[in-house]
Coordinates of C-alpha atoms in Angstrom, one line a residue:
X20 CA 0.0 0.0 0.0
X21 CA 2.8 2.4 0.8
X22 CA 4.3 2.1 -2.7
X23 CA 0.9 2.6 -4.4
X24 CA 0.3 5.7 -2.3
X25 CA 3.8 7.1 -3.2
X26 CA 3.2 6.3 -6.8
X27 CA -0.1 8.1 -6.8
X28 CA 1.2 11.1 -5.0
X29 CA 4.2 11.5 -7.2
X30 CA 2.6 10.6 -10.6
X31 CA -0.5 12.8 -10.1
X32 CA -0.1 15.9 -8.0
X33 CA -3.0 17.3 -5.9
X34 CA -3.7 20.1 -8.3
X35 CA -4.2 17.5 -11.1
X36 CA -6.9 15.7 -9.1
X37 CA -10.5 16.9 -9.3
X38 CA -13.9 15.7 -8.1
X39 CA -16.6 16.0 -10.7
X40 CA -19.9 14.6 -11.9
X41 CA -19.9 16.3 -15.2
X42 CA -17.1 16.6 -17.8
X43 CA -17.3 18.8 -20.8
X44 CA -15.1 19.3 -23.8
X45 CA -11.4 18.9 -22.8
X46 CA -8.0 18.9 -24.4
X47 CA -4.9 17.8 -22.5
X48 CA -1.5 19.3 -23.3
X49 CA 1.8 17.6 -23.7
X50 CA 2.9 15.8 -20.6
X51 CA -0.3 16.6 -18.6
X52 CA -1.6 13.9 -16.2
X53 CA -5.0 14.3 -14.6
X54 CA -7.3 12.2 -12.4
X55 CA -11.1 12.9 -12.3
X56 CA -13.1 10.9 -9.8
X57 CA -16.5 10.7 -8.2
X58 CA -18.0 8.5 -5.5
X59 CA -21.1 8.5 -7.6
X60 CA -21.6 8.9 -11.3
X61 CA -19.8 10.9 -14.0
X62 CA -21.4 12.1 -17.3
X63 CA -19.0 12.9 -20.2
X64 CA -20.7 15.6 -22.3
X65 CA -17.9 16.6 -24.6
X66 CA -15.0 15.1 -26.6
X67 CA -11.8 14.5 -24.6
X68 CA -8.6 14.7 -26.7
X69 CA -4.8 14.6 -26.2
X70 CA -2.6 17.0 -28.2
X71 CA 0.4 15.7 -30.1
X72 CA 2.8 14.9 -31.7
X73 CA 5.0 13.4 -29.0
X74 CA 8.8 13.4 -28.9
X75 CA 9.1 11.2 -25.8
X76 CA 7.0 9.1 -23.4
X77 CA 6.8 11.9 -20.9
X78 CA 5.1 14.1 -23.6
X79 CA 2.1 11.7 -23.8
X80 CA -0.8 13.1 -21.7
X81 CA -2.8 10.8 -19.4
X82 CA -6.4 11.2 -18.1
X83 CA -7.9 8.8 -15.7
X84 CA -11.6 8.9 -15.0
X85 CA -13.0 6.9 -12.1
X86 CA -16.6 6.6 -10.9
X87 CA -19.3 4.2 -9.8
X88 CA -20.9 4.6 -13.3
X89 CA -19.7 6.5 -16.3
X90 CA -22.3 7.8 -18.8
X91 CA -21.2 9.1 -22.2
X92 CA -23.4 11.6 -24.0
X93 CA -24.6 10.3 -27.4
X94 CA -23.0 13.4 -29.1
X95 CA -19.5 12.5 -27.9
X96 CA -17.4 11.1 -30.7
X97 CA -13.9 10.8 -29.2
X98 CA -12.5 10.1 -25.7
X99 CA -8.7 9.8 -25.1
X100 CA -8.7 8.5 -21.5
X101 CA -8.6 5.6 -19.1
X102 CA -12.2 4.9 -18.0
X103 CA -12.7 3.0 -14.8
X104 CA -16.2 2.3 -13.6
X105 CA -17.2 0.1 -10.6
X106 CA -20.5 -0.9 -12.2
X107 CA -21.4 0.4 -15.7
X108 CA -20.0 2.4 -18.6
X109 CA -22.9 3.4 -21.0
X110 CA -21.6 4.7 -24.3
X111 CA -24.9 6.6 -25.2
X112 CA -26.7 8.0 -22.2
X113 CA -28.0 11.1 -20.6
X114 CA -26.9 12.4 -17.2
X115 CA -29.3 10.0 -15.5
X116 CA -27.9 7.0 -17.3
X117 CA -30.9 6.5 -19.5
X118 CA -30.4 5.4 -23.1
X119 CA -32.4 7.4 -25.7
X120 CA -35.0 5.6 -27.7
X121 CA -33.8 3.7 -30.8
X122 CA -35.5 6.3 -33.1
X123 CA -33.3 9.2 -31.9
X124 CA -30.8 10.1 -34.6
X125 CA -28.1 11.1 -32.1
X126 CA -27.5 7.5 -31.3
X127 CA -26.0 7.1 -34.7
X128 CA -22.7 8.8 -33.9
X129 CA -19.6 6.6 -33.9
X130 CA -17.6 6.7 -30.6
X131 CA -13.8 6.2 -30.7
X132 CA -12.1 5.6 -27.4
X133 CA -8.3 5.9 -27.4
X134 CA -7.5 4.4 -24.1
X135 CA -8.5 1.7 -21.7
X136 CA -11.9 0.6 -20.3
X137 CA -12.2 -1.2 -17.0
X138 CA -15.8 -2.0 -15.9
X139 CA -18.1 -4.7 -14.8
X140 CA -20.6 -3.9 -17.6
X141 CA -20.2 -2.1 -20.9
X142 CA -23.4 -0.9 -22.6
X143 CA -22.6 -0.1 -26.2
X144 CA -25.9 1.5 -27.1
X145 CA -25.1 3.3 -30.3
X146 CA -26.6 2.5 -33.6
X147 CA -23.9 3.7 -35.9
X148 CA -23.2 1.2 -38.6
X149 CA -26.5 -0.5 -38.1
X150 CA -27.3 -0.2 -41.8
X151 CA -27.4 -2.8 -44.6
X152 CA -24.8 -3.6 -47.1
X153 CA -21.2 -2.3 -46.9
X154 CA -21.9 0.2 -44.2
X155 CA -23.1 -2.4 -41.8
X156 CA -19.6 -3.5 -40.8
X157 CA -18.5 -0.2 -39.3
X158 CA -18.5 -0.5 -35.5
X159 CA -20.5 2.0 -33.4
X160 CA -17.9 1.9 -30.6
X161 CA -14.3 1.5 -31.6
X162 CA -11.8 1.1 -28.8
X163 CA -8.1 1.6 -29.5
X164 CA -6.2 0.2 -26.6
X165 CA -3.6 2.8 -25.4
X166 CA -0.3 0.8 -25.1
X167 CA 1.5 3.9 -23.8
X168 CA -0.3 3.4 -20.5
X169 CA 1.9 0.4 -19.8
X170 CA 5.0 2.3 -20.7
X171 CA 3.9 5.3 -18.7
X172 CA 3.2 3.2 -15.6
X173 CA 6.6 1.4 -15.9
X174 CA 8.4 4.7 -16.4
X175 CA 6.8 6.1 -13.2
X176 CA 7.5 3.0 -11.2
X177 CA 11.2 3.0 -12.2
X178 CA 11.6 6.7 -11.4
X179 CA 10.0 6.4 -8.0
X180 CA 11.9 3.2 -7.2
X181 CA 8.7 1.5 -6.0
X182 CA 9.5 -1.9 -7.6
X183 CA 8.1 -3.7 -10.5
X184 CA 7.3 -7.3 -11.6
X185 CA 10.3 -9.2 -12.8
X186 CA 10.8 -12.8 -13.9
X187 CA 12.8 -14.5 -11.2
X188 CA 12.4 -18.1 -12.4
X189 CA 12.0 -19.6 -15.8
X190 CA 11.8 -23.2 -16.8
X191 CA 11.2 -24.5 -20.4
X192 CA 9.4 -27.7 -21.1
X193 CA 9.1 -29.7 -24.3
X194 CA 5.8 -29.1 -26.2

């Protein structure tokens, strides 16, 4: 626990931590790291983007959003962040977590998530790509796993000297 606390305190400073239930349009600058959390629910009402290009790993911004439930407005088309929800992430919802009716045209926006999703239940309630023919293969929710998260975490662990997982024993067997 002590090493996790130290990692959190060093990697994300107090001014970069905010408590919120509503997140609007946001752009993170080079090297910026933020944590937004709520004991309840968070609604994302605007696109969240990282600026680039990056010359080094320390230039890559990181945004962590943690809540009991995360609701993403149907008009949102891009989220560059790590989304962590204890219960549900709903990709097309209002601030109360309700999904609009199937006839509403705003459900037809594609959502691209550049990051990581950790949740018990993912509700991908968008209808984008629900056409016939060639357009029917386009996904409504597209998740690009952010592999820089692994490198970012390892880089912070090394700089803080809090330890890391290492292979200490290896034994090869015949197939």
